[in-house]
Phi, psi and omega in degrees: 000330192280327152294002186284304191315342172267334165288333153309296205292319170308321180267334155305303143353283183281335162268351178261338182242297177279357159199005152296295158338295162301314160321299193311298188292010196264310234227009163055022185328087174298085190248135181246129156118328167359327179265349155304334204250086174327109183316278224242124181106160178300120175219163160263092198273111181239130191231183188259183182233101189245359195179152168310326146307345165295332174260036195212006188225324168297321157303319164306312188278354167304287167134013204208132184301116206240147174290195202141124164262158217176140177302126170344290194281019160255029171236027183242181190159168163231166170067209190300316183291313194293331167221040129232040144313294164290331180288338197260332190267272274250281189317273177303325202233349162061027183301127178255069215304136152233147193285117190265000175289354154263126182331315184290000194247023154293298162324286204280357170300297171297289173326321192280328201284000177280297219297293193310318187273356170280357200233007172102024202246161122021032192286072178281156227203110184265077210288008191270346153108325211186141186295144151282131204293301153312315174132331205251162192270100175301166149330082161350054177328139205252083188268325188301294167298337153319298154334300198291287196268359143313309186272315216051017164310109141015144171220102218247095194289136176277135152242111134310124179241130157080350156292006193246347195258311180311305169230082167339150146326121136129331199271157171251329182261158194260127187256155171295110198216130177267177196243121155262111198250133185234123164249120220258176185282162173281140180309120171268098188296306201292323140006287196294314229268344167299321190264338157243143212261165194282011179294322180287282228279316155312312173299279214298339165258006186260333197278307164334334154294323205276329184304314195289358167280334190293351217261303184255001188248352169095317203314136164284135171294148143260101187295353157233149180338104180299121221275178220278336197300154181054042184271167192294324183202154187307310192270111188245000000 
């Protein structure tokens, strides 16, 4: 307990003064949709992926701390580096680390994003499984819909604009770029879930996600799948 409470006030700290704040006018922060997104409770944000940077501008424009499973080691470290590694990844970026060098950790991917939202928290969701490389909006895995009906958690689709011009593949620094966030109304799971049987019924809600994101981000589709090396998180 005694180390949580100074790691709250820190990471309080780094999103309301020191570096929430300055972001948002650095990236020109845009939020469209915003009253979609319950101050309190479980929900699931699932969006498209154009940058690195992007699980780190989706809590800001939340108003709320959001989990993203992430590679382990960028929260591991020993001494000063090692932790604030963890306070800008863990604390500020709300990064849920897995180990991806275990066999299990795809399997074990679902379970923690149930275990985080069960617990009242935030969960985002890349359904492209990996940022796109090209710019379109890819083919939806349906990892998103598995979540939604494991958890019964809300499904709120994200569009991003404008992170891929703020920071490119390959680059570390953040460029003045504006940023735009579109938050679409929740995916009427129980709807689908009227219409279809569950084999069906994962696609038909990832593909509902995936409408409502091209709907606001503008993005040309793409029917296939975006491919997997070096994607962000296990759970697709």
């Amino acid at each position: 307990m005694t180390g949580t409470l100074p790691m709250r006030g820190l990471e309080w700290l780094l999103r309301r003064v020191l570096v929430g704040p300055p972001l948002r006018a650095y990236l020109r922060l845009r939020v469209e949709g915003a009253e979609h997104i319950p101050a309190t409770g479980p929900v699931i944000i699932a969006s498209n992926h154009l940058s690195f940077i992007d699980s780190m501008v989706i809590p800001l424009a939340a108003g709320r701390k959001v989990g993203f499973l992430g590679k382990a080691e960028y929260m591991q470290g020993s001494g000063i580096t090692g932790w604030l590694k963890r306070l800008w990844f863990g604390e500020f970026g709300g990064m849920i680390p897995v180990d991806r060098s275990d066999a299990r950790a795809a399997a074990l991917s679902l379970e923690i994003a149930e275990e985080h939202l069960a617990a009242g928290g935030a969960f985002g969701i890349y359904p492209e499984g990996t940022r796109s490389r090209d710019g379109k909006l890819h083919k939806g895995r349906t990892g998103v819909g598995r979540l939604a009906l494991a958890s019964g958690a809300p499904v709120i689709p994200c569009a991003l604009t404008g992170t891929d011009k703020a920071q490119p593949a390959g680059h570390r620094g953040i460029r003045p770029h504006r940023v735009t966030v579109s938050f679409a109304p929740p995916v009427d799971v129980g709807s689908l879930e009227a219409q279809h049987v569950k084999g069906r019924l994962l696609r038909a809600v990832t593909d509902e996600v995936m409408d409502a994101i091209a709907t606001r981000s503008g993005q040309e589709r793409s029917a296939d799948f975006a491919a997997r090396p070096g994607a962000d998180s296990p759970l697709g």
